[in-house]
Amino acid sequence: MRKKIVVGNWKMNNTIAESVQLAQDVLAQLGEGFSGCEVGLSPTFLALQAVGTVIEGSSVQLVAQNCHYENDGAFTGEISVRMIKATGCSYVIIGHSERRQYFGETNSTVNLKVKKALNDGLKVIMCVGETLEEREAGVTGALVSSQVREGLDGIDDISSLVIAYEPVWAIGTGKTASAAQAEEVHDLIRTVVVKLYGEAVASELRIQYGGSVKPSNAAELFAMPNIDGGLIGGASLNAADFAAIVKAASEC
Ligand code: 13P
């Protein structure tokens, strides 16, 4: 039985003080001793340490939004895996569609980052997903399969990996993939992983859905057999909404 995982990706929102407040509000909403599913918060890099202090001692985990694939050195503006780990993060999100779209990330840079993070002991949420044009052109399956295959190229052990399926057309648009549409792609991703790693490994892999998840649609999405939680953008900026989504995942 795969334990569901719900992560709030706060993207480029909130100052350090606002992030601390939001983390405190999330904890208050979840209630003490919450353990229904795995929960992560992903504030801006600047607020990682401060949010880490708020969630210390709880089951909520700290998640970074990106990393670089080199150890250290002359990469102005970048953040290394070692720096991220030192803040207490347990996960890093890699290959988010906004990184691919606005910052030139490709399957091969995603692959370098995933390798680096996993090798250095940081768990990974690797994002994949198609644009509206790709969906309308009927290439969703081929595109997502190649994102998975190329992102995982040369990686033997995926026990510390989660895949997030985030259709680009559903991110921040209010358009959610229907539960059936999402399930179809999640099932396809698991089939690709079966081919790469075998049934046993694939059946353990958690595949999150992301894209306009809200309290009103979370339960239906999480009830699908291959949807193992959510990567939540907009709704994670509201503690009550995020907690409602987490609770929906815990009850599935
Ligand atoms: P929204 O929930 O705002 O659509 O964002 C999804 C997302 O990109 C999470 O990483």
CSV table of C-alpha atoms and ligand atoms in Angstrom, one decimal:
chain,number,residue,atom,x,y,z
A,1,MET,CA,0.0,0.0,0.0
A,2,ARG,CA,1.5,3.3,-1.1
A,3,LYS,CA,1.3,6.1,1.5
A,4,LYS,CA,-0.1,9.2,-0.1
A,5,ILE,CA,2.0,12.3,-0.3
A,6,VAL,CA,0.8,15.9,-0.5
A,7,VAL,CA,3.2,18.8,-0.9
A,8,GLY,CA,2.5,22.5,-1.0
A,9,ASN,CA,4.6,24.2,-3.6
A,10,TRP,CA,4.5,27.8,-2.6
A,11,LYS,CA,6.5,28.9,-5.7
A,12,MET,CA,7.7,32.5,-5.7
A,13,ASN,CA,5.3,33.6,-3.0
A,14,ASN,CA,5.7,34.8,0.6
A,15,THR,CA,8.5,36.6,2.5
A,16,ILE,CA,10.3,34.7,5.3
A,17,ALA,CA,7.8,36.1,7.9
A,18,GLU,CA,4.8,35.3,5.7
A,19,SER,CA,6.2,31.8,5.1
A,20,VAL,CA,6.6,31.2,8.9
A,21,GLN,CA,3.0,32.4,9.5
A,22,LEU,CA,1.7,30.1,6.8
A,23,ALA,CA,3.6,27.1,8.1
A,24,GLN,CA,2.3,27.8,11.6
A,25,ASP,CA,-1.3,28.0,10.3
A,26,VAL,CA,-0.9,24.8,8.3
A,27,LEU,CA,0.3,23.0,11.5
A,28,ALA,CA,-2.6,24.4,13.5
A,29,GLN,CA,-5.0,23.2,10.8
A,30,LEU,CA,-3.6,19.7,10.6
A,31,GLY,CA,-3.6,19.3,14.4
A,32,GLU,CA,-1.0,17.9,16.7
A,33,GLY,CA,0.3,14.4,15.9
A,34,PHE,CA,-1.1,14.4,12.3
A,35,SER,CA,0.2,11.4,10.5
A,36,GLY,CA,-2.5,10.5,8.0
A,37,CYS,CA,-0.3,10.9,5.0
A,38,GLU,CA,3.1,12.3,4.1
A,39,VAL,CA,3.0,16.1,4.0
A,40,GLY,CA,5.6,18.6,2.7
A,41,LEU,CA,5.9,22.3,2.5
A,42,SER,CA,8.0,24.0,-0.2
A,43,PRO,CA,8.7,27.6,0.6
A,44,THR,CA,11.2,29.8,-1.2
A,45,PHE,CA,14.8,28.9,-0.6
A,46,LEU,CA,15.1,32.0,1.6
A,47,ALA,CA,12.5,30.7,4.0
A,48,LEU,CA,13.6,27.0,4.2
A,49,GLN,CA,15.5,27.4,7.5
A,50,ALA,CA,12.8,29.5,9.2
A,51,VAL,CA,10.0,27.1,8.1
A,52,GLY,CA,12.2,24.2,9.1
A,53,THR,CA,12.2,25.6,12.6
A,54,VAL,CA,8.4,25.9,12.7
A,55,ILE,CA,7.8,22.3,11.5
A,56,GLU,CA,10.6,20.7,13.6
A,57,GLY,CA,9.2,17.9,15.7
A,58,SER,CA,6.1,17.5,13.5
A,59,SER,CA,5.6,15.0,10.7
A,60,VAL,CA,5.6,17.7,8.1
A,61,GLN,CA,8.7,17.7,5.9
A,62,LEU,CA,10.7,20.5,4.2
A,63,VAL,CA,10.9,20.5,0.4
A,64,ALA,CA,13.1,22.7,-1.8
A,65,GLN,CA,11.8,23.9,-5.2
A,66,ASN,CA,14.9,23.3,-7.3
A,67,CYS,CA,18.6,22.5,-7.0
A,68,HIS,CA,21.8,22.6,-9.1
A,69,TYR,CA,23.6,19.5,-10.2
A,70,GLU,CA,27.1,20.6,-9.4
A,71,ASN,CA,28.6,20.3,-5.9
A,72,ASP,CA,29.5,24.0,-5.6
A,73,GLY,CA,31.5,26.7,-7.3
A,74,ALA,CA,31.0,29.6,-9.8
A,75,PHE,CA,27.2,29.3,-10.5
A,76,THR,CA,25.9,32.6,-9.4
A,77,GLY,CA,22.4,32.5,-8.1
A,78,GLU,CA,22.3,28.7,-7.8
A,79,ILE,CA,21.7,26.5,-4.8
A,80,SER,CA,23.5,23.2,-4.3
A,81,VAL,CA,22.1,19.9,-2.9
A,82,ARG,CA,24.5,20.1,0.0
A,83,MET,CA,23.1,23.6,1.0
A,84,ILE,CA,19.6,22.4,0.7
A,85,LYS,CA,20.3,19.3,2.9
A,86,ALA,CA,21.9,21.6,5.5
A,87,THR,CA,18.5,23.4,5.9
A,88,GLY,CA,16.9,20.1,6.9
A,89,CYS,CA,15.1,19.4,3.6
A,90,SER,CA,14.2,15.9,2.9
A,91,TYR,CA,12.9,16.4,-0.7
A,92,VAL,CA,13.6,18.6,-3.7
A,93,ILE,CA,11.2,19.3,-6.6
A,94,ILE,CA,13.0,18.9,-9.9
A,95,GLY,CA,11.9,19.7,-13.4
A,96,HIS,CA,8.7,21.6,-12.5
A,97,SER,CA,7.1,22.8,-15.8
A,98,GLU,CA,7.8,26.4,-14.8
A,99,ARG,CA,11.5,25.6,-14.6
A,100,ARG,CA,11.2,23.9,-18.0
A,101,GLN,CA,9.2,26.7,-19.5
A,102,TYR,CA,10.9,29.8,-18.1
A,103,PHE,CA,14.4,28.6,-17.2
A,104,GLY,CA,15.4,26.4,-20.0
A,105,GLU,CA,15.4,23.1,-18.1
A,106,THR,CA,15.4,20.0,-20.3
A,107,ASN,CA,15.1,16.3,-19.7
A,108,SER,CA,18.9,16.1,-19.7
A,109,THR,CA,19.3,18.8,-17.0
A,110,VAL,CA,16.5,17.3,-15.1
A,111,ASN,CA,18.3,14.0,-15.3
A,112,LEU,CA,21.6,15.5,-14.0
A,113,LYS,CA,19.7,17.1,-11.1
A,114,VAL,CA,17.8,13.9,-10.2
A,115,LYS,CA,21.1,12.0,-10.2
A,116,LYS,CA,22.8,14.5,-8.0
A,117,ALA,CA,20.0,14.8,-5.5
A,118,LEU,CA,19.5,11.0,-5.2
A,119,ASN,CA,23.3,10.3,-5.0
A,120,ASP,CA,23.6,12.8,-2.2
A,121,GLY,CA,20.7,11.5,-0.2
A,122,LEU,CA,18.0,14.0,-1.0
A,123,LYS,CA,14.6,12.5,-2.0
A,124,VAL,CA,13.2,13.8,-5.3
A,125,ILE,CA,9.9,14.8,-6.7
A,126,MET,CA,10.4,14.7,-10.5
A,127,CYS,CA,7.8,16.6,-12.5
A,128,VAL,CA,6.5,15.7,-15.9
A,129,GLY,CA,3.5,16.9,-18.0
A,130,GLU,CA,2.4,18.0,-21.4
A,131,THR,CA,1.3,21.4,-22.7
A,132,LEU,CA,-2.1,22.1,-24.2
A,133,GLU,CA,-0.7,22.0,-27.7
A,134,GLU,CA,0.9,18.7,-27.0
A,135,ARG,CA,-2.3,17.2,-25.6
A,136,GLU,CA,-4.3,18.5,-28.6
A,137,ALA,CA,-1.7,17.1,-31.0
A,138,GLY,CA,-2.2,13.7,-29.3
A,139,VAL,CA,1.3,13.3,-28.1
A,140,THR,CA,0.7,13.3,-24.3
A,141,GLY,CA,1.7,9.7,-23.9
A,142,ALA,CA,4.8,9.8,-26.0
A,143,LEU,CA,5.9,13.1,-24.4
A,144,VAL,CA,5.4,12.1,-20.8
A,145,SER,CA,7.0,8.7,-21.4
A,146,SER,CA,10.1,10.4,-22.8
A,147,GLN,CA,10.2,12.8,-19.9
A,148,VAL,CA,10.1,9.8,-17.5
A,149,ARG,CA,12.7,7.7,-19.4
A,150,GLU,CA,15.1,10.6,-20.1
A,151,GLY,CA,14.7,12.0,-16.6
A,152,LEU,CA,15.6,8.6,-15.1
A,153,ASP,CA,18.3,7.7,-17.5
A,154,GLY,CA,21.2,5.9,-15.8
A,155,ILE,CA,19.5,5.8,-12.4
A,156,ASP,CA,19.3,2.4,-10.8
A,157,ASP,CA,17.5,3.0,-7.6
A,158,ILE,CA,14.2,5.0,-7.5
A,159,SER,CA,13.2,4.1,-4.0
A,160,SER,CA,13.6,7.7,-3.0
A,161,LEU,CA,11.8,9.2,-6.0
A,162,VAL,CA,8.3,10.4,-6.4
A,163,ILE,CA,6.9,11.5,-9.8
A,164,ALA,CA,4.5,14.4,-10.1
A,165,TYR,CA,2.3,14.5,-13.2
A,166,GLU,CA,1.4,18.1,-13.8
A,167,PRO,CA,-0.4,18.8,-17.1
A,168,VAL,CA,0.9,22.3,-17.9
A,169,TRP,CA,-2.6,23.4,-19.1
A,170,ALA,CA,-4.0,22.7,-15.7
A,171,ILE,CA,-1.5,24.6,-13.6
A,172,GLY,CA,-2.8,27.9,-12.1
A,173,THR,CA,-5.6,27.9,-14.8
A,174,GLY,CA,-8.4,26.6,-12.7
A,175,LYS,CA,-8.7,23.8,-15.2
A,176,THR,CA,-8.2,20.5,-13.6
A,177,ALA,CA,-7.6,17.3,-15.5
A,178,SER,CA,-10.6,15.1,-14.8
A,179,ALA,CA,-9.9,12.3,-12.4
A,180,ALA,CA,-10.1,9.9,-15.4
A,181,GLN,CA,-7.8,12.0,-17.6
A,182,ALA,CA,-5.2,12.2,-14.8
A,183,GLU,CA,-5.5,8.5,-14.0
A,184,GLU,CA,-4.9,7.6,-17.6
A,185,VAL,CA,-1.6,9.4,-17.6
A,186,HIS,CA,-0.6,8.1,-14.1
A,187,ASP,CA,-1.3,4.6,-15.3
A,188,LEU,CA,0.9,5.2,-18.4
A,189,ILE,CA,3.7,6.5,-16.2
A,190,ARG,CA,3.5,3.4,-14.0
A,191,THR,CA,3.7,1.2,-17.2
A,192,VAL,CA,6.8,3.0,-18.3
A,193,VAL,CA,8.3,2.5,-14.9
A,194,VAL,CA,7.4,-1.2,-15.0
A,195,LYS,CA,9.4,-1.5,-18.3
A,196,LEU,CA,12.4,0.3,-16.8
A,197,TYR,CA,12.5,-1.2,-13.3
A,198,GLY,CA,10.0,-4.1,-13.1
A,199,GLU,CA,6.6,-4.6,-11.4
A,200,ALA,CA,7.8,-4.7,-7.8
A,201,VAL,CA,9.6,-1.3,-8.0
A,202,ALA,CA,6.8,0.3,-10.1
A,203,SER,CA,4.1,-0.8,-7.6
A,204,GLU,CA,5.9,1.1,-4.8
A,205,LEU,CA,6.4,4.3,-6.8
A,206,ARG,CA,4.2,7.2,-5.8
A,207,ILE,CA,2.8,9.4,-8.5
A,208,GLN,CA,1.3,12.7,-7.4
A,209,TYR,CA,-1.1,14.8,-9.5
A,210,GLY,CA,-0.7,18.6,-9.7
A,211,GLY,CA,-2.8,21.2,-11.5
A,212,SER,CA,-5.6,23.2,-9.8
A,213,VAL,CA,-6.1,20.7,-7.0
A,214,LYS,CA,-8.6,22.2,-4.6
A,215,PRO,CA,-10.6,20.9,-1.6
A,216,SER,CA,-13.6,20.4,-3.9
A,217,ASN,CA,-11.8,18.1,-6.4
A,218,ALA,CA,-9.1,16.5,-4.2
A,219,ALA,CA,-11.0,13.4,-3.0
A,220,GLU,CA,-12.1,12.4,-6.5
A,221,LEU,CA,-8.6,12.6,-7.8
A,222,PHE,CA,-7.0,10.8,-4.8
A,223,ALA,CA,-9.5,8.0,-5.1
A,224,MET,CA,-8.0,6.9,-8.4
A,225,PRO,CA,-5.9,3.8,-8.2
A,226,ASN,CA,-2.7,5.4,-9.5
A,227,ILE,CA,-3.0,8.9,-8.0
A,228,ASP,CA,-0.9,8.8,-4.8
A,229,GLY,CA,-1.3,12.4,-3.6
A,230,GLY,CA,-0.9,15.9,-4.9
A,231,LEU,CA,1.5,18.7,-5.6
A,232,ILE,CA,-0.5,21.7,-4.7
A,233,GLY,CA,0.2,25.3,-5.9
A,234,GLY,CA,-2.4,28.0,-5.4
A,235,ALA,CA,-4.5,26.2,-2.9
A,236,SER,CA,-1.4,25.5,-0.7
A,237,LEU,CA,-1.2,29.3,0.0
A,238,ASN,CA,-4.3,29.0,2.1
A,239,ALA,CA,-3.8,26.9,5.2
A,240,ALA,CA,-7.4,25.8,5.5
A,241,ASP,CA,-7.6,24.7,1.9
A,242,PHE,CA,-4.3,22.9,2.0
A,243,ALA,CA,-5.3,21.1,5.2
A,244,ALA,CA,-8.6,20.1,3.6
A,245,ILE,CA,-6.6,18.6,0.7
A,246,VAL,CA,-4.3,16.8,3.0
A,247,LYS,CA,-7.2,15.4,4.9
A,248,ALA,CA,-8.8,14.2,1.7
A,249,ALA,CA,-5.6,12.3,0.8
A,250,SER,CA,-5.5,10.8,4.3
A,251,GLU,CA,-9.0,9.5,4.0
A,252,CYS,CA,-8.6,7.8,0.6
B,1,13P,P1,-1.8,25.0,-9.1
B,1,13P,O1,-2.3,24.1,-8.0
B,1,13P,O2,-1.7,26.5,-8.7
B,1,13P,O3,-2.4,24.8,-10.4
B,1,13P,O4,-0.2,24.6,-9.3
B,1,13P,C1,0.2,23.3,-9.5
B,1,13P,C2,1.6,23.2,-9.4
B,1,13P,O5,2.3,23.7,-10.3
B,1,13P,C3,2.2,22.6,-8.2
B,1,13P,O6,3.6,22.4,-8.4
